[in-house]
Coordinates of C-alpha atoms and ligand atoms in Angstrom, one line a residue:
X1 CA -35.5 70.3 26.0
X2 CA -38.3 69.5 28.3
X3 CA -36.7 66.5 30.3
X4 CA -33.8 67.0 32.0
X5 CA -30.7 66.2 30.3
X6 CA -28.6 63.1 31.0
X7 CA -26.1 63.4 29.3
X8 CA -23.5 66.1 28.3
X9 CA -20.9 65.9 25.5
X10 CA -18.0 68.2 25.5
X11 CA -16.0 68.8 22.2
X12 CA -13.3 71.5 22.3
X13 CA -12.6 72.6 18.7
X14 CA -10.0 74.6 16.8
X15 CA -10.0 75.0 13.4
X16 CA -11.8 71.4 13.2
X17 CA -14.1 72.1 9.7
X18 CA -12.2 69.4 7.9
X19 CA -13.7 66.9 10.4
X20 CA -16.7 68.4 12.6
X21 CA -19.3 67.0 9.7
X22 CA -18.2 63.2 10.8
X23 CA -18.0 63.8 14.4
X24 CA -21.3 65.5 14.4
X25 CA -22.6 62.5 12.5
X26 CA -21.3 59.8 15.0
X27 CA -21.7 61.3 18.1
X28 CA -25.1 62.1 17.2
X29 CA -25.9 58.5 16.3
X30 CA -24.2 57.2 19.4
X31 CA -26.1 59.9 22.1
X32 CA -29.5 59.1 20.2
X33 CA -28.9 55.6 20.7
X34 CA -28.9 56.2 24.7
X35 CA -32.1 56.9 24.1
X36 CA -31.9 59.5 27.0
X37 CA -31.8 63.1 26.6
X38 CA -28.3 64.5 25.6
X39 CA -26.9 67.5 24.9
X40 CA -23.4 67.8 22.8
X41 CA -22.1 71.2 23.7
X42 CA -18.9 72.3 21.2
X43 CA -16.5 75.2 22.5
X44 CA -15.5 76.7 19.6
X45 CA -11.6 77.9 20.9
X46 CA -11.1 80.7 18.6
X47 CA -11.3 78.6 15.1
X48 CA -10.5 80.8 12.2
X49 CA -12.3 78.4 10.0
X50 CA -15.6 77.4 9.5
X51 CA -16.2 75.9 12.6
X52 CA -18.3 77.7 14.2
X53 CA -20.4 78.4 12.0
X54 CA -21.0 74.7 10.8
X55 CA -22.2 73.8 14.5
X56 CA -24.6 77.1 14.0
X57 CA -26.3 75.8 11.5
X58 CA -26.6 72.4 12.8
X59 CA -28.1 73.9 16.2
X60 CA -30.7 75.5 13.7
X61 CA -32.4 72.1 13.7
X62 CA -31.4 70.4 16.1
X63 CA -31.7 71.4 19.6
X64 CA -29.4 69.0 21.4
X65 CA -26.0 71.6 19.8
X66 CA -25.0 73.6 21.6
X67 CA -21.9 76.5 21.5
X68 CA -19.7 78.1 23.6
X69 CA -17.9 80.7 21.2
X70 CA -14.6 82.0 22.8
X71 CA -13.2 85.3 21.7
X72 CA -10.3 83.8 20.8
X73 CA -8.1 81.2 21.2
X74 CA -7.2 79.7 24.7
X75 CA -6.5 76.3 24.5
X76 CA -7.3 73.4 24.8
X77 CA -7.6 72.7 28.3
X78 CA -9.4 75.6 29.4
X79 CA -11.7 75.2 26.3
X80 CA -12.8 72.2 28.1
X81 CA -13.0 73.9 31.2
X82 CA -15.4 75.8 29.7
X83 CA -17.7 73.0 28.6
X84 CA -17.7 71.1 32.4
X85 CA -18.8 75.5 33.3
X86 CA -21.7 75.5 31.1
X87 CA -22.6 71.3 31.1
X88 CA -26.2 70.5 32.2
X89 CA -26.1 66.8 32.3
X90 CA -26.3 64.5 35.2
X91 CA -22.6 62.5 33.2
X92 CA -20.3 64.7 31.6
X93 CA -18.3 63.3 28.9
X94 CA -15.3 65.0 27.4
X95 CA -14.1 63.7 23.8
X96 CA -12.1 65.4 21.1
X97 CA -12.8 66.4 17.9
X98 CA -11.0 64.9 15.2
X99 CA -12.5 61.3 16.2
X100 CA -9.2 59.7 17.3
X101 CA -10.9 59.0 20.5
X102 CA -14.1 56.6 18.9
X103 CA -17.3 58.1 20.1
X104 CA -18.8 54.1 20.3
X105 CA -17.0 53.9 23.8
X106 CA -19.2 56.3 25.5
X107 CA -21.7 53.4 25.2
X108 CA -18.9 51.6 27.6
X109 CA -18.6 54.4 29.5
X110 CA -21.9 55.0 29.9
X111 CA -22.3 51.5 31.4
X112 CA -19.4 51.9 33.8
X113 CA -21.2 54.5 35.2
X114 CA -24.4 53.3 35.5
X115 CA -22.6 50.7 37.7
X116 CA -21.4 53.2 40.2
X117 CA -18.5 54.5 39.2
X118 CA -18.0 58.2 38.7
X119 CA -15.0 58.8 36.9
X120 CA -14.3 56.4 33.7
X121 CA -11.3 57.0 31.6
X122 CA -10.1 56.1 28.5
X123 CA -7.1 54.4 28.7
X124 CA -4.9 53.7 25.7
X125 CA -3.3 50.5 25.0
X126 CA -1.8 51.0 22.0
X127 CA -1.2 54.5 19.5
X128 CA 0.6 52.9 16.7
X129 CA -1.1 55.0 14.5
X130 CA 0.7 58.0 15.8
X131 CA 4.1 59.0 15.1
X132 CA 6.9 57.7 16.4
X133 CA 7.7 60.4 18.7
X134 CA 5.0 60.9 19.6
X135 CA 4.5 58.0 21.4
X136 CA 7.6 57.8 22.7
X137 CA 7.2 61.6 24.1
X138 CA 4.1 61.2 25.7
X139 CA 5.1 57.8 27.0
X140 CA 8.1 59.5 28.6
X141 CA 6.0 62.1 30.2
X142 CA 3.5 59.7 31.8
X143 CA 5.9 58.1 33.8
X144 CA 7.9 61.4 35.1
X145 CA 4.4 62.6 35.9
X146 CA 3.7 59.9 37.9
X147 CA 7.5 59.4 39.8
X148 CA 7.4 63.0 40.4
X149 CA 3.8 63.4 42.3
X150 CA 2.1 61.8 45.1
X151 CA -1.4 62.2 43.4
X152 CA -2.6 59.0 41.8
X153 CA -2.6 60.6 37.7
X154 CA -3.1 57.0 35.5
X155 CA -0.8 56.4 32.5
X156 CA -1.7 57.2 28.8
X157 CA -4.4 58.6 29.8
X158 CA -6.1 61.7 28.0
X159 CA -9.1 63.5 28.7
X160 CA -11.6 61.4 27.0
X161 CA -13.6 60.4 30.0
X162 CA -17.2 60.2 31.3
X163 CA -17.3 62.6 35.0
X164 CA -20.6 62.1 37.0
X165 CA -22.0 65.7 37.7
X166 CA -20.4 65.6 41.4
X167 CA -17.3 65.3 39.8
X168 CA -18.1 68.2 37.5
X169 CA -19.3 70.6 40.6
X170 CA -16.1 69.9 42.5
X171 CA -13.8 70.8 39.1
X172 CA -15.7 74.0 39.1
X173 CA -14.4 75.2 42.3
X174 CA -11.2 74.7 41.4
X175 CA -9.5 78.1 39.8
X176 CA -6.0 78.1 38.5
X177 CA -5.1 79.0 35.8
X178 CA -2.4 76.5 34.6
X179 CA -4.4 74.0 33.8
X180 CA -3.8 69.9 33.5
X181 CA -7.3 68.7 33.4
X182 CA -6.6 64.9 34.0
X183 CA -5.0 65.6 36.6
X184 CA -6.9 67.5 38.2
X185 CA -10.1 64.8 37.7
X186 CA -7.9 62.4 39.5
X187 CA -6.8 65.1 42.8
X188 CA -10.4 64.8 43.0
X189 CA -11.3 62.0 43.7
X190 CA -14.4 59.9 43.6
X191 CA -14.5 56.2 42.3
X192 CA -12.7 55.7 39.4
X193 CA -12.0 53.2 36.8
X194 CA -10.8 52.8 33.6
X195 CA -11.6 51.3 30.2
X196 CA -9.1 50.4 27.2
X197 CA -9.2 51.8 23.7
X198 CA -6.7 52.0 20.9
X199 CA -5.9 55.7 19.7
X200 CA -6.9 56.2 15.8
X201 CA -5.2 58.8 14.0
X202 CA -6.7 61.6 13.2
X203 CA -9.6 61.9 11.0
X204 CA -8.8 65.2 8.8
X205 CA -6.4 68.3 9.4
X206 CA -3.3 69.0 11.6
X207 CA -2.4 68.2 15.0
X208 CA -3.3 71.2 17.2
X209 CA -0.5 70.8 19.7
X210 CA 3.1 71.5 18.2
X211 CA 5.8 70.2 20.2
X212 CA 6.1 73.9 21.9
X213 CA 2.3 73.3 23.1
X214 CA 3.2 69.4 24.4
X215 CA 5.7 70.8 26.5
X216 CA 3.5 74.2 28.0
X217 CA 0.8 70.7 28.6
X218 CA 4.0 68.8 30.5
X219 CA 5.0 71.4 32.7
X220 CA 2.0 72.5 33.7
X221 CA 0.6 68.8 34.5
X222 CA 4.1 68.5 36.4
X223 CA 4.4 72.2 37.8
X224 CA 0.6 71.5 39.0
X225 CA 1.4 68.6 41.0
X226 CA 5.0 68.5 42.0
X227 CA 7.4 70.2 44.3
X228 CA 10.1 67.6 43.1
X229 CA 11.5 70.1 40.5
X230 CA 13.0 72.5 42.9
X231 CA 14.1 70.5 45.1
X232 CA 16.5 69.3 42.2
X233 CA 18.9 71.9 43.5
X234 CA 18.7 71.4 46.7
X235 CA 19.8 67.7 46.6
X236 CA 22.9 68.3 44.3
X237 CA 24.1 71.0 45.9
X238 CA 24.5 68.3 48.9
X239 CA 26.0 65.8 47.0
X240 CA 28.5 68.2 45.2
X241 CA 29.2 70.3 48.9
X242 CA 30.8 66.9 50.1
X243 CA 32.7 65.9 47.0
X244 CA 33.8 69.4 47.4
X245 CA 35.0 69.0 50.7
X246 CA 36.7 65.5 50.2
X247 CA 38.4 67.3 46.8
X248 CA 39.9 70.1 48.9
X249 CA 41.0 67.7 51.7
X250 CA 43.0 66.0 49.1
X251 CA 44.6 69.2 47.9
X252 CA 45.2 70.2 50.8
X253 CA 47.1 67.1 51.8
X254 CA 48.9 66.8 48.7
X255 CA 50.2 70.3 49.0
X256 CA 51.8 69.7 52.3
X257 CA 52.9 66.4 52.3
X258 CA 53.7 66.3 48.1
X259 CA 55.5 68.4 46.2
X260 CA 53.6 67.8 43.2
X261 CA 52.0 71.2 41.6
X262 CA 48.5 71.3 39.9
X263 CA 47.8 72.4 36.4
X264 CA 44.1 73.9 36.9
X265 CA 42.8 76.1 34.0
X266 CA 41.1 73.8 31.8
X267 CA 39.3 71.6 34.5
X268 CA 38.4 75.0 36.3
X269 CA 36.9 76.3 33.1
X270 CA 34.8 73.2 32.5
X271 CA 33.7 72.7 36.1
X272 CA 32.7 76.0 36.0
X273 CA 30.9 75.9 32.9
X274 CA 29.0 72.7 34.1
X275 CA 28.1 74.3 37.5
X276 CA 26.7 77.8 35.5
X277 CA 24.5 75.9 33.9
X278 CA 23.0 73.5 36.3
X279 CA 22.6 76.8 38.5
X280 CA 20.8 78.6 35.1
X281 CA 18.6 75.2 34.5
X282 CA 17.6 75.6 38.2
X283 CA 16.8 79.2 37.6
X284 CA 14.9 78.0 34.5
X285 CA 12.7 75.4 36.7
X286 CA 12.2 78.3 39.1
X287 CA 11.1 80.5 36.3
X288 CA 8.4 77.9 35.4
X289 CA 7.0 77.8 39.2
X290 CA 6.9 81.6 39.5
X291 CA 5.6 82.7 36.4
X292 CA 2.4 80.2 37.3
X293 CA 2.5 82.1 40.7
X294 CA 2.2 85.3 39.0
X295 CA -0.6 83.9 36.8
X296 CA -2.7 83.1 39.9
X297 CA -2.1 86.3 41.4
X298 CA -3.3 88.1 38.2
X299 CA -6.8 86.8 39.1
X300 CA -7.8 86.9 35.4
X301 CA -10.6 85.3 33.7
X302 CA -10.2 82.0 32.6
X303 CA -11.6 82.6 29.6
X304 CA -13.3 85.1 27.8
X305 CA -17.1 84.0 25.7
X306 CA -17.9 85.9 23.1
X307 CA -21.6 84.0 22.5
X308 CA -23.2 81.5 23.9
X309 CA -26.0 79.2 21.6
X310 CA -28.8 77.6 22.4
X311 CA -28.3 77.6 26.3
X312 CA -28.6 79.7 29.9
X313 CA -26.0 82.1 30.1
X314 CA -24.1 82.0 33.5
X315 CA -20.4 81.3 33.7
X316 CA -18.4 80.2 36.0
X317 CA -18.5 83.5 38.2
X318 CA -22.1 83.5 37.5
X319 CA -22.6 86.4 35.2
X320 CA -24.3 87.0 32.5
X321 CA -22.0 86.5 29.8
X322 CA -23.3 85.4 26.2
X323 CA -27.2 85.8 25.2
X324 CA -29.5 83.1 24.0
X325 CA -29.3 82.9 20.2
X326 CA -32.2 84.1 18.4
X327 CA -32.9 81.9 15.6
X328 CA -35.5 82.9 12.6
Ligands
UDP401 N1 -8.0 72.0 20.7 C1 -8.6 73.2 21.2 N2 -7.8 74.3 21.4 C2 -6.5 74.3 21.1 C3 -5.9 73.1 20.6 C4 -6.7 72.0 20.4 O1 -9.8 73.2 21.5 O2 -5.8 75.3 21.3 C5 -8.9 70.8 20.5 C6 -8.8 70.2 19.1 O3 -9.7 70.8 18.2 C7 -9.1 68.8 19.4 C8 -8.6 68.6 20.8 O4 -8.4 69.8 21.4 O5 -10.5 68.6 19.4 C9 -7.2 67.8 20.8 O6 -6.3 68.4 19.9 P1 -5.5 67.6 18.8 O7 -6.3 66.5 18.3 O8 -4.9 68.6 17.8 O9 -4.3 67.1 19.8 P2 -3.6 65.7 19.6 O10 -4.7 64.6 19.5 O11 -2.8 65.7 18.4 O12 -2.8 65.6 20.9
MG402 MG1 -6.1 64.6 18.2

């Protein structure tokens, strides 16, 4: 593209076929409607479908697609990760693929930005479309995020946003590995606001994140910006040492001044059980914070490209790591 690219739109994709035609379509339209240069730059995250090779052909003709083909699959967050590495444009916008965020609103977003802002989320005010729980889970997590952490992380709030490139550069110095994108875009910083949207359901195809994935997302976004969780322990072992104490003053007492005899066995059992397993949950939470530890100090990649399409090839650590694709 000969003028510099304004615009960047991320869309992290796994196993999307069913609905990649449609989101192609209406993103295209919308970008085009800027009527400043774009680029839409899909990570395919290890799709076993056809995927990949759909957005191939579309980037035969049209030079705006671009790919970022992973060599397998790791996840969604770090598939977008990925896309703020490789992103050209002076506003990156991060959307996903199965059109439940509507692409319209980058219009909005756009706007928002052109005011001064440089972070714009996409708040949503209402998911009726999804299920039940759903909604109710992700409501519940919102808010424990937000007691449990001093950093200012907004409420149903996803990762569709618009990031101004300073925004973009300061996400790529940070490197861990656990990643909890939207949270990280608010430690950052910068002026932020939000606009409102209602949450479609899906277009095509499954949900990508099983409850086993929702909760890897939860801890991570709470592990990443809360000590809170271990300090669980801390504060109940107080509370319990001094009912303890008050407990054994009374048997004590009662011993000496009473003649009265206590039967013990079945309360000891279930004190004891309760106690075991508050101290295994504790171990548990521990568990979560030192397994992350151990994933930082594996200094791994964050993720591994097999090709790169239609763009320059540096990564994140700056090496070569895809080649242009030769088209015929
Ligand atoms: N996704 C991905 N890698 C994964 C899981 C999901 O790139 O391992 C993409 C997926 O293709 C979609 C976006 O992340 O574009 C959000 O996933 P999904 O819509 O399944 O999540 P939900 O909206 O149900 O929370
Ligand atoms: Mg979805």
């Amino acid at each position: 593209m000969s003028r510099a690219i304004h615009y960047s739109v991320i869309i992290p994709m796994y196993n999307e076929e069913a609905v990649i035609e449609e989101t192609y379509r209406r993103l295209k339209k919308v970008m085009s409607s800027t009527g400043e240069p774009y680029e839409l730059l899909f990570v395919n995250d290890g799709s076993v479908d056809r995927s990949a090779q759909m957005i191939r052909d579309y980037a035969r003709w049209d030079e705006s697609v671009k790919l970022i083909d992973f060599a397998r699959n790791f996840g969604h967050q770090i598939a977008i990760t990925a896309g703020m590495d490789y992103a050209a444009g002076r506003a990156v916008v991060i959307i996903d693929a199965d059109l439940q965020d509507p692409p319209e609103l980058i219009i909005d977003m756009i706007a928002k930005w052109k005011e001064g802002y440089e972070v714009v989320y996409a708040r949503r005010t209402r998911r009726s479309r999804e299920t039940r729980f759903k909604r109710w889970s992700a409501s519940l997590f919102y808010r424990v995020l937000r007691a449990s952490t001093d950093t200012d992380i907004p409420v149903d709030t996803g990762d569709f946003r618009l990031i101004d490139r300073k925004v973009c550069d300061e996400m790529k110095r940070l490197p861990e590995k656990n990643r909890f994108v939207r949270g990280l875009v608010s430690w950052v910083g910068f002026r932020q606001t939000a606009i409102e949207y209602e949450r479609d359901e899906r277009l095509a195809g499954e949900t990508k994140y099983p409850l086993k994935r929702m909760l890897k997302l939860s801890l991570d976004g709470i592990t990443s910006f809360s000590y809170k969780p271990l300090k669980i322990a801390g504060y109940v072992g107080v509370i319990l040492s001094i009912v303890g104490f008050i407990y054994m003053v009374s048997v004590i007492g009662s011993a000496i001044f009473t003649d009265s005899t206590m039967k013990g066995w079945a309360s000891i059992v279930s004190i004891m059980l309760m106690f075991n397993g508050f101290i295994l949950i504790m171990l548990g939470i521990l568990g979560e914070y030192v397994g992350r530890i151990y994933d930082e100090t594996k200094s791994r990649p964050l993720y591994i490209v097999r090709d790169v399409y239609q763009m320059e090839t540096t990564s994140r650590q700056g090496h070569l790591t895809g080649r242009i694709a030769q088209h015929d």
